[in-house]
CSV table of C-alpha atoms in Angstrom, one decimal:
chain,number,residue,atom,x,y,z
A,1,UNK,CA,37.3,-79.0,-20.7
A,2,UNK,CA,37.0,-75.3,-21.1
A,3,UNK,CA,38.0,-72.9,-18.3
A,4,UNK,CA,35.3,-70.6,-17.0
A,5,UNK,CA,36.0,-66.9,-17.6
A,6,UNK,CA,35.1,-64.1,-15.4
A,7,UNK,CA,33.9,-60.9,-17.0
A,8,UNK,CA,34.3,-57.5,-15.5
A,9,UNK,CA,31.1,-55.5,-15.7
A,10,UNK,CA,31.6,-51.9,-16.8
A,11,UNK,CA,29.0,-49.4,-15.6
A,12,UNK,CA,28.8,-45.8,-17.0
A,13,UNK,CA,30.2,-43.2,-14.7
A,14,UNK,CA,27.4,-41.2,-13.1
A,15,UNK,CA,27.6,-38.3,-10.7
A,16,UNK,CA,25.0,-37.0,-8.2
A,17,UNK,CA,25.5,-33.2,-7.5
A,18,UNK,CA,24.8,-30.9,-4.7
A,19,UNK,CA,25.2,-27.2,-5.4
A,20,UNK,CA,25.6,-24.4,-2.8
A,21,UNK,CA,24.7,-20.7,-3.1
A,22,UNK,CA,28.4,-19.7,-2.9
A,23,UNK,CA,29.3,-21.5,-6.1
A,24,UNK,CA,30.6,-24.8,-4.7
A,25,UNK,CA,29.5,-28.2,-6.1
A,26,UNK,CA,29.9,-31.6,-4.5
A,27,UNK,CA,30.0,-34.6,-7.0
A,28,UNK,CA,29.4,-38.2,-5.8
A,29,UNK,CA,30.6,-40.4,-8.6
A,30,UNK,CA,29.7,-44.1,-9.0
A,31,UNK,CA,30.4,-46.6,-11.8
A,32,UNK,CA,33.5,-47.0,-14.0
A,33,UNK,CA,36.0,-44.3,-13.2
A,34,UNK,CA,34.7,-43.6,-9.7
A,35,UNK,CA,38.2,-44.3,-8.4
A,36,UNK,CA,40.2,-43.0,-11.3
A,37,UNK,CA,41.9,-40.4,-9.1
A,38,UNK,CA,40.1,-37.2,-10.3
A,39,UNK,CA,36.9,-35.8,-11.8
A,40,UNK,CA,37.9,-33.5,-14.7
A,41,UNK,CA,36.0,-30.4,-15.9
A,42,UNK,CA,36.8,-29.1,-19.3
A,43,UNK,CA,35.5,-25.8,-20.7
A,44,UNK,CA,33.8,-26.3,-24.0
A,45,UNK,CA,35.7,-24.7,-26.8
A,46,UNK,CA,38.7,-24.0,-24.6
A,47,UNK,CA,42.2,-25.2,-25.2
A,48,UNK,CA,44.4,-23.5,-22.6
A,49,UNK,CA,45.6,-24.7,-19.2
A,50,UNK,CA,42.9,-22.6,-17.5
A,51,UNK,CA,40.2,-24.5,-19.4
A,52,UNK,CA,40.7,-27.7,-17.5
A,53,UNK,CA,40.1,-28.2,-13.8
A,54,UNK,CA,41.1,-31.5,-12.0
A,55,UNK,CA,39.1,-32.3,-8.8
A,56,UNK,CA,40.7,-35.1,-6.7
A,57,UNK,CA,38.4,-38.0,-5.9
A,58,UNK,CA,38.2,-39.5,-2.4
A,59,UNK,CA,36.3,-42.7,-1.4
A,60,UNK,CA,32.9,-41.8,0.0
A,61,UNK,CA,31.1,-45.2,0.2
A,62,UNK,CA,30.9,-48.6,-1.4
A,63,UNK,CA,31.6,-48.2,-5.1
A,64,UNK,CA,31.5,-44.4,-5.1
A,65,UNK,CA,33.9,-41.5,-4.7
A,66,UNK,CA,33.5,-37.8,-4.0
A,67,UNK,CA,35.0,-34.7,-5.6
A,68,UNK,CA,34.4,-31.1,-4.5
A,69,UNK,CA,34.5,-28.0,-6.6
A,70,UNK,CA,35.2,-25.2,-4.0
A,71,UNK,CA,33.6,-21.8,-4.6
A,72,UNK,CA,37.1,-20.3,-4.4
A,73,UNK,CA,38.3,-22.2,-7.5
A,74,UNK,CA,38.1,-19.9,-10.6
A,75,UNK,CA,36.0,-21.1,-13.6
A,76,UNK,CA,35.7,-18.9,-16.7
A,77,UNK,CA,32.2,-18.2,-17.9
A,78,UNK,CA,31.0,-21.0,-20.2
A,79,UNK,CA,30.0,-24.6,-20.3
A,80,UNK,CA,32.2,-27.2,-18.5
A,81,UNK,CA,31.8,-30.9,-19.4
A,82,UNK,CA,32.6,-33.5,-16.8
A,83,UNK,CA,34.9,-36.5,-17.5
A,84,UNK,CA,36.7,-39.2,-15.6
A,85,UNK,CA,40.5,-38.9,-15.5
A,86,UNK,CA,40.6,-41.6,-18.2
A,87,UNK,CA,38.5,-39.4,-20.5
A,88,UNK,CA,35.1,-41.0,-20.2
A,89,UNK,CA,32.1,-38.7,-20.2
A,90,UNK,CA,30.1,-38.7,-16.9
A,91,UNK,CA,26.3,-39.0,-16.9
A,92,UNK,CA,24.1,-36.8,-14.6
A,93,UNK,CA,22.5,-38.4,-11.6
A,94,UNK,CA,20.4,-36.6,-9.0
A,95,UNK,CA,21.0,-32.9,-8.9
A,96,UNK,CA,20.2,-31.0,-5.7
A,97,UNK,CA,19.9,-27.4,-6.7
A,98,UNK,CA,17.7,-26.1,-3.9
A,99,UNK,CA,20.3,-23.7,-2.6
A,100,UNK,CA,20.4,-21.9,-6.0
A,101,UNK,CA,16.7,-20.8,-5.9
A,102,UNK,CA,16.1,-17.1,-5.1
A,103,UNK,CA,19.7,-16.3,-4.4
A,104,UNK,CA,20.7,-13.0,-2.8
A,105,UNK,CA,24.5,-12.7,-3.4
A,106,UNK,CA,26.7,-9.9,-2.2
A,107,UNK,CA,27.0,-6.7,-4.1
A,108,UNK,CA,30.4,-7.6,-5.7
A,109,UNK,CA,31.5,-10.2,-8.2
A,110,UNK,CA,28.8,-12.7,-9.2
A,111,UNK,CA,29.8,-16.3,-9.9
A,112,UNK,CA,27.0,-18.8,-10.6
A,113,UNK,CA,27.5,-22.5,-11.3
A,114,UNK,CA,24.6,-24.8,-12.2
A,115,UNK,CA,25.2,-28.6,-13.0
A,116,UNK,CA,22.9,-29.7,-15.8
A,117,UNK,CA,22.2,-32.6,-18.2
A,118,UNK,CA,23.3,-31.9,-21.8
A,119,UNK,CA,21.0,-32.7,-24.8
A,120,UNK,CA,23.0,-35.9,-25.4
A,121,UNK,CA,22.9,-37.1,-21.8
A,122,UNK,CA,26.2,-35.9,-20.3
A,123,UNK,CA,26.9,-34.0,-17.2
A,124,UNK,CA,28.1,-30.4,-17.5
A,125,UNK,CA,28.3,-27.2,-15.4
A,126,UNK,CA,27.1,-23.9,-16.7
A,127,UNK,CA,29.1,-21.1,-15.2
A,128,UNK,CA,28.5,-17.3,-15.3
A,129,UNK,CA,30.9,-14.7,-14.0
A,130,UNK,CA,29.6,-11.1,-14.0
A,131,UNK,CA,31.1,-7.9,-12.5
A,132,UNK,CA,28.9,-5.9,-12.4
A,133,UNK,CA,25.6,-7.8,-13.1
A,134,UNK,CA,22.0,-6.7,-13.9
A,135,UNK,CA,19.6,-9.3,-12.8
A,136,UNK,CA,16.2,-9.3,-14.6
A,137,UNK,CA,13.2,-9.8,-12.4
A,138,UNK,CA,9.5,-9.3,-13.1
A,139,UNK,CA,8.5,-8.7,-16.7
A,140,UNK,CA,5.2,-7.1,-17.5
A,141,UNK,CA,3.3,-6.5,-20.8
A,142,UNK,CA,1.0,-3.7,-22.0
A,143,UNK,CA,-0.6,-4.8,-25.3
A,144,UNK,CA,-2.6,-1.7,-25.5
A,145,UNK,CA,0.6,0.4,-25.5
A,146,UNK,CA,2.7,-2.1,-27.5
A,147,UNK,CA,5.4,-2.3,-24.8
A,148,UNK,CA,7.1,-4.4,-22.2
A,149,UNK,CA,8.3,-3.4,-18.7
A,150,UNK,CA,11.2,-4.9,-16.7
A,151,UNK,CA,12.2,-4.6,-13.1
A,152,UNK,CA,15.6,-5.8,-11.8
A,153,UNK,CA,18.5,-5.5,-9.4
A,154,UNK,CA,22.1,-4.3,-9.9
A,155,UNK,CA,25.0,-6.1,-8.3
A,156,UNK,CA,28.5,-4.5,-8.2
A,157,UNK,CA,27.3,-1.0,-9.1
A,158,UNK,CA,24.4,1.5,-8.6
A,159,UNK,CA,22.3,3.7,-10.8
A,160,UNK,CA,23.7,7.2,-11.4
A,161,UNK,CA,22.9,10.2,-13.5
A,162,UNK,CA,22.0,9.5,-17.1
A,163,UNK,CA,21.2,5.8,-16.7
A,164,UNK,CA,19.6,4.3,-19.8
A,165,UNK,CA,18.7,0.9,-21.2
A,166,UNK,CA,20.0,0.1,-24.6
A,167,UNK,CA,18.2,-2.2,-27.0
A,168,UNK,CA,21.0,-3.2,-29.3
A,169,UNK,CA,20.4,-5.0,-32.6
A,170,UNK,CA,22.5,-8.2,-32.5
A,171,UNK,CA,24.1,-7.3,-35.8
A,172,UNK,CA,25.3,-4.1,-34.1
A,173,UNK,CA,23.8,-1.8,-36.7
A,174,UNK,CA,21.3,0.0,-34.4
A,175,UNK,CA,20.9,1.1,-30.8
A,176,UNK,CA,17.7,2.4,-29.2
A,177,UNK,CA,17.8,3.9,-25.8
A,178,UNK,CA,15.0,4.3,-23.1
A,179,UNK,CA,15.2,6.0,-19.7
A,180,UNK,CA,15.7,4.0,-16.5
A,181,UNK,CA,13.7,4.5,-13.3
A,182,UNK,CA,14.7,3.4,-9.8
A,183,UNK,CA,17.5,4.3,-7.3
A,184,UNK,CA,20.5,2.6,-5.9
A,185,UNK,CA,20.6,-1.0,-6.9
A,186,UNK,CA,17.0,-1.3,-8.2
A,187,UNK,CA,16.1,-0.4,-11.7
A,188,UNK,CA,13.1,-0.5,-14.0
A,189,UNK,CA,12.3,0.5,-17.6
A,190,UNK,CA,9.6,0.3,-20.3
A,191,UNK,CA,10.4,-0.5,-23.9
A,192,UNK,CA,8.0,0.2,-26.6
A,193,UNK,CA,8.2,-2.2,-29.5
A,194,UNK,CA,7.3,0.2,-32.4
A,195,UNK,CA,10.7,2.0,-32.5
A,196,UNK,CA,12.7,-1.2,-32.7
A,197,UNK,CA,10.3,-2.6,-35.3
A,198,UNK,CA,10.9,0.1,-37.8
A,199,UNK,CA,12.4,-1.1,-41.1
A,200,UNK,CA,13.6,-4.6,-41.9
A,201,UNK,CA,10.4,-5.8,-43.6
A,202,UNK,CA,10.3,-9.6,-43.8
A,203,UNK,CA,13.0,-10.0,-41.3
A,204,UNK,CA,13.3,-11.5,-37.8
A,205,UNK,CA,15.6,-9.5,-35.6
A,206,UNK,CA,17.0,-10.1,-32.1
A,207,UNK,CA,17.5,-7.0,-29.9
A,208,UNK,CA,19.8,-7.5,-26.9
A,209,UNK,CA,19.0,-5.5,-23.7
A,210,UNK,CA,21.9,-3.7,-21.9
A,211,UNK,CA,21.8,-1.4,-18.9
A,212,UNK,CA,24.1,1.6,-18.7
A,213,UNK,CA,24.0,2.5,-15.0
A,214,UNK,CA,25.3,6.1,-15.6
A,215,UNK,CA,26.2,8.3,-18.6
A,216,UNK,CA,29.9,7.6,-18.1
A,217,UNK,CA,29.6,3.9,-17.1
A,218,UNK,CA,30.1,0.8,-19.2
A,219,UNK,CA,27.0,-1.0,-20.2
A,220,UNK,CA,26.0,-4.2,-18.4
A,221,UNK,CA,24.1,-7.1,-20.0
A,222,UNK,CA,20.6,-7.7,-18.5
A,223,UNK,CA,20.3,-11.4,-17.7
A,224,UNK,CA,18.6,-13.8,-15.3
A,225,UNK,CA,21.1,-16.2,-13.7
A,226,UNK,CA,20.4,-16.2,-10.0
A,227,UNK,CA,18.4,-19.4,-9.8
A,228,UNK,CA,18.6,-23.1,-10.8
A,229,UNK,CA,17.4,-22.8,-14.4
A,230,UNK,CA,20.5,-23.2,-16.6
A,231,UNK,CA,18.7,-22.5,-19.9
A,232,UNK,CA,15.6,-20.3,-19.9
A,233,UNK,CA,15.2,-20.1,-23.6
A,234,UNK,CA,12.5,-22.8,-23.9
A,235,UNK,CA,11.2,-22.5,-20.3
A,236,UNK,CA,10.5,-18.8,-19.8
A,237,UNK,CA,8.2,-18.2,-22.8
A,238,UNK,CA,6.5,-14.8,-23.0
A,239,UNK,CA,3.4,-13.8,-25.0
A,240,UNK,CA,3.8,-12.3,-28.5
A,241,UNK,CA,2.3,-9.0,-29.2
A,242,UNK,CA,1.0,-8.7,-32.8
A,243,UNK,CA,0.0,-5.7,-34.8
A,244,UNK,CA,-0.3,-5.0,-38.5
A,245,UNK,CA,3.3,-3.6,-38.4
A,246,UNK,CA,5.1,-6.2,-36.3
A,247,UNK,CA,5.2,-9.2,-34.0
A,248,UNK,CA,7.3,-8.9,-30.9
A,249,UNK,CA,8.1,-10.9,-27.7
A,250,UNK,CA,10.5,-10.8,-24.8
A,251,UNK,CA,12.8,-13.9,-24.7
A,252,UNK,CA,15.9,-15.3,-23.1
A,253,UNK,CA,18.8,-16.7,-25.1
A,254,UNK,CA,20.4,-20.0,-24.3
A,255,UNK,CA,22.8,-18.1,-22.1
A,256,UNK,CA,19.9,-16.6,-20.1
A,257,UNK,CA,20.4,-13.1,-21.5
A,258,UNK,CA,17.3,-11.0,-21.9
A,259,UNK,CA,16.3,-10.0,-25.5
A,260,UNK,CA,13.3,-8.9,-27.6
A,261,UNK,CA,12.6,-10.8,-30.8
A,262,UNK,CA,10.9,-8.7,-33.5
A,263,UNK,CA,9.4,-9.9,-36.8
A,264,UNK,CA,8.2,-7.4,-39.4
A,265,UNK,CA,5.9,-8.6,-42.1
A,266,UNK,CA,7.1,-8.4,-45.7
């Protein structure tokens, strides 16, 4: 007579997340690895000791454990993948990101952390660390003028004499400057497309937008990170302006940095 065998069912580790506006995240982990001892965050592409953070797990309910990433814990800017201590990738569960919508952080260092599902179904945390930071707000378009306008808010610095916005060709070969309006922490500018469309027939070029708050200040990347959208590239899609000389459109990169994409016919 054969002896009955008992099989142990393995369930994929899965974490529900609650993010707070200060940069903290609570992970409730269920499934295999829920009691492994720690949830491990590893920065993609990193290899040093600062590129791995171990968050102790404590029992929070039947079959689940909780790990907390405090806002005081330093995470370098980048994408951090979540694993169990035994090395198994964690799947994303319910993500409560309501506290990240319409954030109003202090005027100093900006640290934003957004848990998100990767394209292959794993849990990761997108982290931004900016000091200072230029947050893009409303973007308007004037097709009759062939231009775009942007309003925004500065954190960690204020506008001074000689403030300009730089449209910088990603290859680094060209820089085009436009004046900045506003005062204190608020800024605005208008960028005409024709000057950055000159030359480069038959090419598609990406122009990065930077704010130099004063003539003697370092430039600051203009981005939009103070919300719950971890990748605006395919979500914030703006109209293209077409003329006989060029096609141009504002866009965000996969890192939520504001750019202008210009194509010049051959």
